[in-house]
Amino acid sequence: MPQPNDLSRSLAALDQDSTLVAVIEISQSSWLVGGIAPGVNRQPLKKLAADETALLQLLSRWRGEATKAGRTISRIAVAYEAGRDGFWLARWLRGRGIEAHVIHPTSVAVSREHRRAKTDRLDTELLKRAFLGWLRGEQRHCSMAMIPTLEEEDAKRPNRERENLVSERTRLVNRMKSALARLGIRGFKPHLRKASERLDTLRTAEGMALPPNTLAELRRDMARLRFVMDQIREIEAARLARLEQHPEQANHAMVRLLARVVGVGIETADMLVHEILSRHLRDRKAVARYAGLTGSPDESGARRREKGLSRAGNARVRRGMIQLAWRFLMFQKDSALAQWYRRQTTDGRGATRKTMIVALARKLLVALWQLVTTGEVPEGVVLRRAA
């Protein structure tokens, strides 16, 4: 029985005599729109500037052509591939009464030829066939992405911005350490509060002061580092303020609940809630699949092998859960999940530990999903005592 949140096929019956179907191949400077208009023998194809108003006028024109051919259009279905433009166009079209969908690019079947022709026109035809199969209700013909609201998209920005800033902080620290290592200086920590004051006291391996150009470069890098660290602290303070000011919001309540799990901090809880746990996933398999923590078996005839993680889901969730699995073993040594991991890795082989840590991350993610959806503490998870 189809689930109400199943995006792998359309749940509405397709009446081809009253449905105008259109797909958009979106690029940075132009859009190529292909359509199927009932009663019109040709399949129209039109290249437009990247302009949503022109798109709306084009759909109205095709609708008029179908009306002249004796068809009554009661449904306009539009789809395009997820990409750089995100979901704003789908929200804009839905706000004007047009059914809009965003196709997962990896779910569209393509030719397996080594060198296949690829043009915008051919891609539009490919999207059209995939979208028609989805509208007919054919299972696994292609998959649609859930279209978030503007508020849901905006809620992800602080965590993703902080992730980028942390990467920038690491890059700056590593660059300064490398510059000092070329002069034979080791053990200097650029991220400390008084690091800039110590630059004048540093001496090279020959006992000389830092060269003037290197010293100037390090001072500029330290200024950038201080600015990045201030921005990280600003984001963290703003997040804590939001949690305290609006504790009744559903996402904030989930963050507070996850932060009670021993080994889970506010940062990890915030990332998990806004990236995966606030989504309406239908079952535990969908949770693991969205995180890319499922396997990718390769079976053909007598051949049976596992190619590792599918890595088809959210990379942020996958990285965060593997890191959390290692922390979980440290902070919840006596929990049921930690004991299960130790039983599975008694042989001591590195490959076994690597495989089982992924399995532990998958089990832990499902347990956290059950915690926020049902409110009941799953077996193997320990919560901090309420203050």
PDB file of C-alpha atoms in Angstrom, residues 155-383:
ATOM      1  CA  ALA A 155      17.007  26.769   9.603  1.00  0.00           C
ATOM      2  CA  LYS A 156      19.851  24.735   8.049  1.00  0.00           C
ATOM      3  CA  ARG A 157      22.035  27.758   7.306  1.00  0.00           C
ATOM      4  CA  PRO A 158      23.641  28.329  10.768  1.00  0.00           C
ATOM      5  CA  ASN A 159      24.845  24.754  11.068  1.00  0.00           C
ATOM      6  CA  ARG A 160      26.170  24.632   7.507  1.00  0.00           C
ATOM      7  CA  GLU A 161      27.816  28.044   7.868  1.00  0.00           C
ATOM      8  CA  ARG A 162      29.513  26.902  11.068  1.00  0.00           C
ATOM      9  CA  GLU A 163      30.764  23.775   9.283  1.00  0.00           C
ATOM     10  CA  ASN A 164      32.336  25.934   6.570  1.00  0.00           C
ATOM     11  CA  LEU A 165      33.883  28.267   9.149  1.00  0.00           C
ATOM     12  CA  VAL A 166      35.370  25.349  11.080  1.00  0.00           C
ATOM     13  CA  SER A 167      36.941  24.097   7.838  1.00  0.00           C
ATOM     14  CA  GLU A 168      38.291  27.587   7.200  1.00  0.00           C
ATOM     15  CA  ARG A 169      39.714  27.718  10.733  1.00  0.00           C
ATOM     16  CA  THR A 170      41.477  24.392  10.230  1.00  0.00           C
ATOM     17  CA  ARG A 171      42.863  25.535   6.878  1.00  0.00           C
ATOM     18  CA  LEU A 172      44.283  28.746   8.363  1.00  0.00           C
ATOM     19  CA  VAL A 173      45.864  26.955  11.331  1.00  0.00           C
ATOM     20  CA  ASN A 174      47.446  24.320   9.088  1.00  0.00           C
ATOM     21  CA  ARG A 175      48.790  26.985   6.720  1.00  0.00           C
ATOM     22  CA  MET A 176      50.432  28.902   9.562  1.00  0.00           C
ATOM     23  CA  LYS A 177      51.938  25.744  11.034  1.00  0.00           C
ATOM     24  CA  SER A 178      53.322  24.838   7.600  1.00  0.00           C
ATOM     25  CA  ALA A 179      54.875  28.294   7.195  1.00  0.00           C
ATOM     26  CA  LEU A 180      56.615  27.929  10.570  1.00  0.00           C
ATOM     27  CA  ALA A 181      57.678  24.334   9.892  1.00  0.00           C
ATOM     28  CA  ARG A 182      59.637  25.548   6.833  1.00  0.00           C
ATOM     29  CA  LEU A 183      61.726  27.610   9.266  1.00  0.00           C
ATOM     30  CA  GLY A 184      62.235  24.748  11.705  1.00  0.00           C
ATOM     31  CA  ILE A 185      59.658  25.988  14.245  1.00  0.00           C
ATOM     32  CA  ARG A 186      57.301  23.414  15.721  1.00  0.00           C
ATOM     33  CA  GLY A 187      54.903  23.317  18.631  1.00  0.00           C
ATOM     34  CA  PHE A 188      53.462  26.803  18.008  1.00  0.00           C
ATOM     35  CA  LYS A 189      49.659  26.991  18.435  1.00  0.00           C
ATOM     36  CA  PRO A 190      48.221  29.843  16.349  1.00  0.00           C
ATOM     37  CA  HIS A 191      44.692  29.516  17.756  1.00  0.00           C
ATOM     38  CA  LEU A 192      45.685  30.493  21.308  1.00  0.00           C
ATOM     39  CA  ARG A 193      44.645  33.905  22.612  1.00  0.00           C
ATOM     40  CA  LYS A 194      48.173  35.326  22.979  1.00  0.00           C
ATOM     41  CA  ALA A 195      49.638  33.653  19.899  1.00  0.00           C
ATOM     42  CA  SER A 196      50.110  36.947  18.011  1.00  0.00           C
ATOM     43  CA  GLU A 197      52.156  38.341  20.900  1.00  0.00           C
ATOM     44  CA  ARG A 198      54.517  35.362  20.769  1.00  0.00           C
ATOM     45  CA  LEU A 199      55.393  35.857  17.094  1.00  0.00           C
ATOM     46  CA  ASP A 200      58.121  38.374  17.889  1.00  0.00           C
ATOM     47  CA  THR A 201      59.758  35.928  20.324  1.00  0.00           C
ATOM     48  CA  LEU A 202      59.934  33.029  17.852  1.00  0.00           C
ATOM     49  CA  ARG A 203      63.331  32.035  16.499  1.00  0.00           C
ATOM     50  CA  THR A 204      64.198  29.903  13.510  1.00  0.00           C
ATOM     51  CA  ALA A 205      66.395  26.817  13.701  1.00  0.00           C
ATOM     52  CA  GLU A 206      69.382  29.106  12.988  1.00  0.00           C
ATOM     53  CA  GLY A 207      68.457  31.298  15.970  1.00  0.00           C
ATOM     54  CA  MET A 208      67.231  34.214  13.846  1.00  0.00           C
ATOM     55  CA  ALA A 209      63.962  36.166  14.102  1.00  0.00           C
ATOM     56  CA  LEU A 210      61.171  35.506  11.644  1.00  0.00           C
ATOM     57  CA  PRO A 211      61.740  37.047   8.179  1.00  0.00           C
ATOM     58  CA  PRO A 212      59.678  40.230   7.664  1.00  0.00           C
ATOM     59  CA  ASN A 213      57.465  38.924   4.842  1.00  0.00           C
ATOM     60  CA  THR A 214      56.706  35.691   6.674  1.00  0.00           C
ATOM     61  CA  LEU A 215      55.940  37.637   9.853  1.00  0.00           C
ATOM     62  CA  ALA A 216      53.553  39.954   7.980  1.00  0.00           C
ATOM     63  CA  GLU A 217      51.825  36.984   6.352  1.00  0.00           C
ATOM     64  CA  LEU A 218      51.373  35.260   9.716  1.00  0.00           C
ATOM     65  CA  ARG A 219      49.889  38.409  11.259  1.00  0.00           C
ATOM     66  CA  ARG A 220      47.359  38.678   8.432  1.00  0.00           C
ATOM     67  CA  ASP A 221      46.468  35.004   8.781  1.00  0.00           C
ATOM     68  CA  MET A 222      46.002  35.433  12.515  1.00  0.00           C
ATOM     69  CA  ALA A 223      43.697  38.384  11.919  1.00  0.00           C
ATOM     70  CA  ARG A 224      41.611  36.189   9.599  1.00  0.00           C
ATOM     71  CA  LEU A 225      41.664  33.398  12.170  1.00  0.00           C
ATOM     72  CA  ARG A 226      40.418  35.671  14.950  1.00  0.00           C
ATOM     73  CA  PHE A 227      37.621  36.905  12.678  1.00  0.00           C
ATOM     74  CA  VAL A 228      36.575  33.340  11.781  1.00  0.00           C
ATOM     75  CA  MET A 229      36.631  32.235  15.426  1.00  0.00           C
ATOM     76  CA  ASP A 230      34.517  35.252  16.417  1.00  0.00           C
ATOM     77  CA  GLN A 231      31.958  34.304  13.774  1.00  0.00           C
ATOM     78  CA  ILE A 232      31.848  30.716  15.046  1.00  0.00           C
ATOM     79  CA  ARG A 233      31.203  31.933  18.586  1.00  0.00           C
ATOM     80  CA  GLU A 234      28.526  34.321  17.285  1.00  0.00           C
ATOM     81  CA  ILE A 235      26.680  31.482  15.537  1.00  0.00           C
ATOM     82  CA  GLU A 236      26.863  29.259  18.622  1.00  0.00           C
ATOM     83  CA  ALA A 237      25.607  32.038  20.909  1.00  0.00           C
ATOM     84  CA  ALA A 238      22.719  32.846  18.553  1.00  0.00           C
ATOM     85  CA  ARG A 239      21.703  29.182  18.459  1.00  0.00           C
ATOM     86  CA  LEU A 240      21.639  28.907  22.255  1.00  0.00           C
ATOM     87  CA  ALA A 241      19.600  32.117  22.425  1.00  0.00           C
ATOM     88  CA  ARG A 242      17.035  30.703  19.986  1.00  0.00           C
ATOM     89  CA  LEU A 243      16.725  27.503  22.008  1.00  0.00           C
ATOM     90  CA  GLU A 244      16.098  29.478  25.196  1.00  0.00           C
ATOM     91  CA  GLN A 245      13.693  32.006  23.663  1.00  0.00           C
ATOM     92  CA  HIS A 246      11.483  29.496  21.813  1.00  0.00           C
ATOM     93  CA  PRO A 247      11.740  26.143  23.639  1.00  0.00           C
ATOM     94  CA  GLU A 248       8.200  25.204  22.579  1.00  0.00           C
ATOM     95  CA  GLN A 249       9.033  24.908  18.874  1.00  0.00           C
ATOM     96  CA  ALA A 250       9.095  21.323  17.613  1.00  0.00           C
ATOM     97  CA  ASN A 251      12.647  21.433  16.241  1.00  0.00           C
ATOM     98  CA  HIS A 252      13.998  23.118  19.375  1.00  0.00           C
ATOM     99  CA  ALA A 253      12.325  20.504  21.559  1.00  0.00           C
ATOM    100  CA  MET A 254      13.958  17.740  19.492  1.00  0.00           C
ATOM    101  CA  VAL A 255      17.364  19.419  19.828  1.00  0.00           C
ATOM    102  CA  ARG A 256      16.992  19.613  23.599  1.00  0.00           C
ATOM    103  CA  LEU A 257      15.896  15.982  23.765  1.00  0.00           C
ATOM    104  CA  LEU A 258      18.821  14.744  21.664  1.00  0.00           C
ATOM    105  CA  ALA A 259      21.272  16.845  23.694  1.00  0.00           C
ATOM    106  CA  ARG A 260      20.250  14.788  26.729  1.00  0.00           C
ATOM    107  CA  VAL A 261      21.761  11.667  25.137  1.00  0.00           C
ATOM    108  CA  VAL A 262      25.155  11.024  26.708  1.00  0.00           C
ATOM    109  CA  GLY A 263      27.808  11.761  24.076  1.00  0.00           C
ATOM    110  CA  VAL A 264      25.616  14.037  21.940  1.00  0.00           C
ATOM    111  CA  GLY A 265      26.211  17.783  22.113  1.00  0.00           C
ATOM    112  CA  ILE A 266      24.146  20.747  20.973  1.00  0.00           C
ATOM    113  CA  GLU A 267      26.031  21.002  17.678  1.00  0.00           C
ATOM    114  CA  THR A 268      25.421  17.372  16.685  1.00  0.00           C
ATOM    115  CA  ALA A 269      21.814  17.496  17.881  1.00  0.00           C
ATOM    116  CA  ASP A 270      21.133  20.656  15.882  1.00  0.00           C
ATOM    117  CA  MET A 271      22.665  19.148  12.729  1.00  0.00           C
ATOM    118  CA  LEU A 272      20.692  15.897  13.024  1.00  0.00           C
ATOM    119  CA  VAL A 273      17.374  17.621  13.666  1.00  0.00           C
ATOM    120  CA  HIS A 274      17.576  20.074  10.768  1.00  0.00           C
ATOM    121  CA  GLU A 275      19.218  17.709   8.275  1.00  0.00           C
ATOM    122  CA  ILE A 276      17.235  14.496   8.805  1.00  0.00           C
ATOM    123  CA  LEU A 277      15.144  14.040  11.952  1.00  0.00           C
ATOM    124  CA  SER A 278      12.691  16.840  11.158  1.00  0.00           C
ATOM    125  CA  ARG A 279      11.878  15.210   7.813  1.00  0.00           C
ATOM    126  CA  HIS A 280       8.827  12.946   7.521  1.00  0.00           C
ATOM    127  CA  LEU A 281      10.592   9.668   6.751  1.00  0.00           C
ATOM    128  CA  ARG A 282       8.275   6.688   6.597  1.00  0.00           C
ATOM    129  CA  ASP A 283      10.324   3.980   8.338  1.00  0.00           C
ATOM    130  CA  ARG A 284      13.732   3.059   9.733  1.00  0.00           C
ATOM    131  CA  LYS A 285      14.963   1.860   6.335  1.00  0.00           C
ATOM    132  CA  ALA A 286      14.242   5.265   4.850  1.00  0.00           C
ATOM    133  CA  VAL A 287      16.166   6.890   7.720  1.00  0.00           C
ATOM    134  CA  ALA A 288      19.287   4.815   7.097  1.00  0.00           C
ATOM    135  CA  ARG A 289      18.973   5.194   3.330  1.00  0.00           C
ATOM    136  CA  TYR A 290      18.699   8.987   3.513  1.00  0.00           C
ATOM    137  CA  ALA A 291      21.931   9.083   5.521  1.00  0.00           C
ATOM    138  CA  GLY A 292      23.709   6.839   3.001  1.00  0.00           C
ATOM    139  CA  LEU A 293      24.499   4.291   5.722  1.00  0.00           C
ATOM    140  CA  THR A 294      23.084   1.329   3.803  1.00  0.00           C
ATOM    141  CA  GLY A 295      25.141  -1.187   1.852  1.00  0.00           C
ATOM    142  CA  SER A 296      25.520  -1.540  -1.905  1.00  0.00           C
ATOM    143  CA  PRO A 297      25.521  -5.277  -2.714  1.00  0.00           C
ATOM    144  CA  ASP A 298      26.761  -6.542  -6.062  1.00  0.00           C
ATOM    145  CA  GLU A 299      25.052  -9.832  -6.869  1.00  0.00           C
ATOM    146  CA  SER A 300      25.014 -11.478 -10.287  1.00  0.00           C
ATOM    147  CA  GLY A 301      24.859 -15.235 -10.759  1.00  0.00           C
ATOM    148  CA  ALA A 302      27.331 -16.849  -8.397  1.00  0.00           C
ATOM    149  CA  ARG A 303      29.037 -13.539  -7.596  1.00  0.00           C
ATOM    150  CA  ARG A 304      28.240 -12.136  -4.180  1.00  0.00           C
ATOM    151  CA  ARG A 305      30.133  -9.144  -2.837  1.00  0.00           C
ATOM    152  CA  GLU A 306      29.548  -5.918  -0.935  1.00  0.00           C
ATOM    153  CA  LYS A 307      30.856  -2.670  -2.427  1.00  0.00           C
ATOM    154  CA  GLY A 308      30.604  -0.691   0.818  1.00  0.00           C
ATOM    155  CA  LEU A 309      28.427   2.266   1.729  1.00  0.00           C
ATOM    156  CA  SER A 310      26.035   3.534  -0.899  1.00  0.00           C
ATOM    157  CA  ARG A 311      26.932   7.159  -0.055  1.00  0.00           C
ATOM    158  CA  ALA A 312      23.807   8.244  -1.886  1.00  0.00           C
ATOM    159  CA  GLY A 313      22.329  10.211   0.989  1.00  0.00           C
ATOM    160  CA  ASN A 314      23.159  13.257   3.070  1.00  0.00           C
ATOM    161  CA  ALA A 315      26.945  13.426   3.482  1.00  0.00           C
ATOM    162  CA  ARG A 316      26.714  15.715   6.526  1.00  0.00           C
ATOM    163  CA  VAL A 317      24.528  13.221   8.373  1.00  0.00           C
ATOM    164  CA  ARG A 318      26.762  10.323   7.372  1.00  0.00           C
ATOM    165  CA  ARG A 319      29.966  12.008   8.582  1.00  0.00           C
ATOM    166  CA  GLY A 320      28.305  13.222  11.763  1.00  0.00           C
ATOM    167  CA  MET A 321      26.885   9.808  12.633  1.00  0.00           C
ATOM    168  CA  ILE A 322      30.192   7.983  12.123  1.00  0.00           C
ATOM    169  CA  GLN A 323      31.895  10.525  14.388  1.00  0.00           C
ATOM    170  CA  LEU A 324      29.063  10.170  16.895  1.00  0.00           C
ATOM    171  CA  ALA A 325      29.415   6.365  16.834  1.00  0.00           C
ATOM    172  CA  TRP A 326      33.045   6.640  17.963  1.00  0.00           C
ATOM    173  CA  ARG A 327      32.065   9.120  20.694  1.00  0.00           C
ATOM    174  CA  PHE A 328      29.242   6.814  21.732  1.00  0.00           C
ATOM    175  CA  LEU A 329      31.729   4.012  22.395  1.00  0.00           C
ATOM    176  CA  MET A 330      33.709   6.408  24.587  1.00  0.00           C
ATOM    177  CA  PHE A 331      30.878   7.918  26.634  1.00  0.00           C
ATOM    178  CA  GLN A 332      28.432   4.989  26.796  1.00  0.00           C
ATOM    179  CA  LYS A 333      30.736   2.023  27.270  1.00  0.00           C
ATOM    180  CA  ASP A 334      28.180   0.004  29.219  1.00  0.00           C
ATOM    181  CA  SER A 335      25.220   0.568  26.888  1.00  0.00           C
ATOM    182  CA  ALA A 336      23.665  -2.272  24.903  1.00  0.00           C
ATOM    183  CA  LEU A 337      24.840  -0.853  21.573  1.00  0.00           C
ATOM    184  CA  ALA A 338      28.433  -0.512  22.779  1.00  0.00           C
ATOM    185  CA  GLN A 339      28.404  -4.078  24.082  1.00  0.00           C
ATOM    186  CA  TRP A 340      27.019  -5.278  20.740  1.00  0.00           C
ATOM    187  CA  TYR A 341      29.886  -3.522  18.935  1.00  0.00           C
ATOM    188  CA  ARG A 342      32.503  -5.154  21.175  1.00  0.00           C
ATOM    189  CA  ARG A 343      30.999  -8.609  20.599  1.00  0.00           C
ATOM    190  CA  GLN A 344      31.092  -8.094  16.829  1.00  0.00           C
ATOM    191  CA  THR A 345      34.720  -6.925  16.803  1.00  0.00           C
ATOM    192  CA  THR A 346      36.310  -9.555  19.039  1.00  0.00           C
ATOM    193  CA  ASP A 347      38.560 -10.738  16.189  1.00  0.00           C
ATOM    194  CA  GLY A 348      40.414  -7.393  16.351  1.00  0.00           C
ATOM    195  CA  ARG A 349      40.688  -6.932  12.601  1.00  0.00           C
ATOM    196  CA  GLY A 350      40.632  -3.384  11.305  1.00  0.00           C
ATOM    197  CA  ALA A 351      38.260  -4.207   8.457  1.00  0.00           C
ATOM    198  CA  THR A 352      35.767  -5.661  10.921  1.00  0.00           C
ATOM    199  CA  ARG A 353      35.915  -2.569  13.137  1.00  0.00           C
ATOM    200  CA  LYS A 354      35.407  -0.314  10.108  1.00  0.00           C
ATOM    201  CA  THR A 355      32.359  -2.280   8.961  1.00  0.00           C
ATOM    202  CA  MET A 356      30.855  -2.501  12.430  1.00  0.00           C
ATOM    203  CA  ILE A 357      31.293   1.198  13.218  1.00  0.00           C
ATOM    204  CA  VAL A 358      29.113   1.947  10.187  1.00  0.00           C
ATOM    205  CA  ALA A 359      26.553  -0.582  11.424  1.00  0.00           C
ATOM    206  CA  LEU A 360      26.690   1.035  14.867  1.00  0.00           C
ATOM    207  CA  ALA A 361      26.164   4.475  13.309  1.00  0.00           C
ATOM    208  CA  ARG A 362      23.133   3.121  11.457  1.00  0.00           C
ATOM    209  CA  LYS A 363      21.643   1.543  14.594  1.00  0.00           C
ATOM    210  CA  LEU A 364      22.309   4.683  16.596  1.00  0.00           C
ATOM    211  CA  LEU A 365      20.675   6.919  13.991  1.00  0.00           C
ATOM    212  CA  VAL A 366      17.557   4.731  13.962  1.00  0.00           C
ATOM    213  CA  ALA A 367      17.495   4.819  17.773  1.00  0.00           C
ATOM    214  CA  LEU A 368      17.683   8.621  17.789  1.00  0.00           C
ATOM    215  CA  TRP A 369      14.928   8.781  15.164  1.00  0.00           C
ATOM    216  CA  GLN A 370      12.731   6.581  17.362  1.00  0.00           C
ATOM    217  CA  LEU A 371      13.516   8.802  20.343  1.00  0.00           C
ATOM    218  CA  VAL A 372      12.356  12.022  18.679  1.00  0.00           C
ATOM    219  CA  THR A 373       9.326  10.471  16.922  1.00  0.00           C
ATOM    220  CA  THR A 374       7.914   8.416  19.800  1.00  0.00           C
ATOM    221  CA  GLY A 375       9.433  10.143  22.818  1.00  0.00           C
ATOM    222  CA  GLU A 376      10.429   6.772  24.269  1.00  0.00           C
ATOM    223  CA  VAL A 377      14.049   5.996  25.100  1.00  0.00           C
ATOM    224  CA  PRO A 378      15.227   3.130  22.824  1.00  0.00           C
ATOM    225  CA  GLU A 379      17.163   0.219  24.227  1.00  0.00           C
ATOM    226  CA  GLY A 380      20.888   0.903  24.217  1.00  0.00           C
ATOM    227  CA  VAL A 381      20.645   4.697  24.622  1.00  0.00           C
ATOM    228  CA  VAL A 382      21.317   6.440  27.956  1.00  0.00           C
ATOM    229  CA  LEU A 383      20.023   9.936  28.695  1.00  0.00           C
TER     230      LEU A 383
END
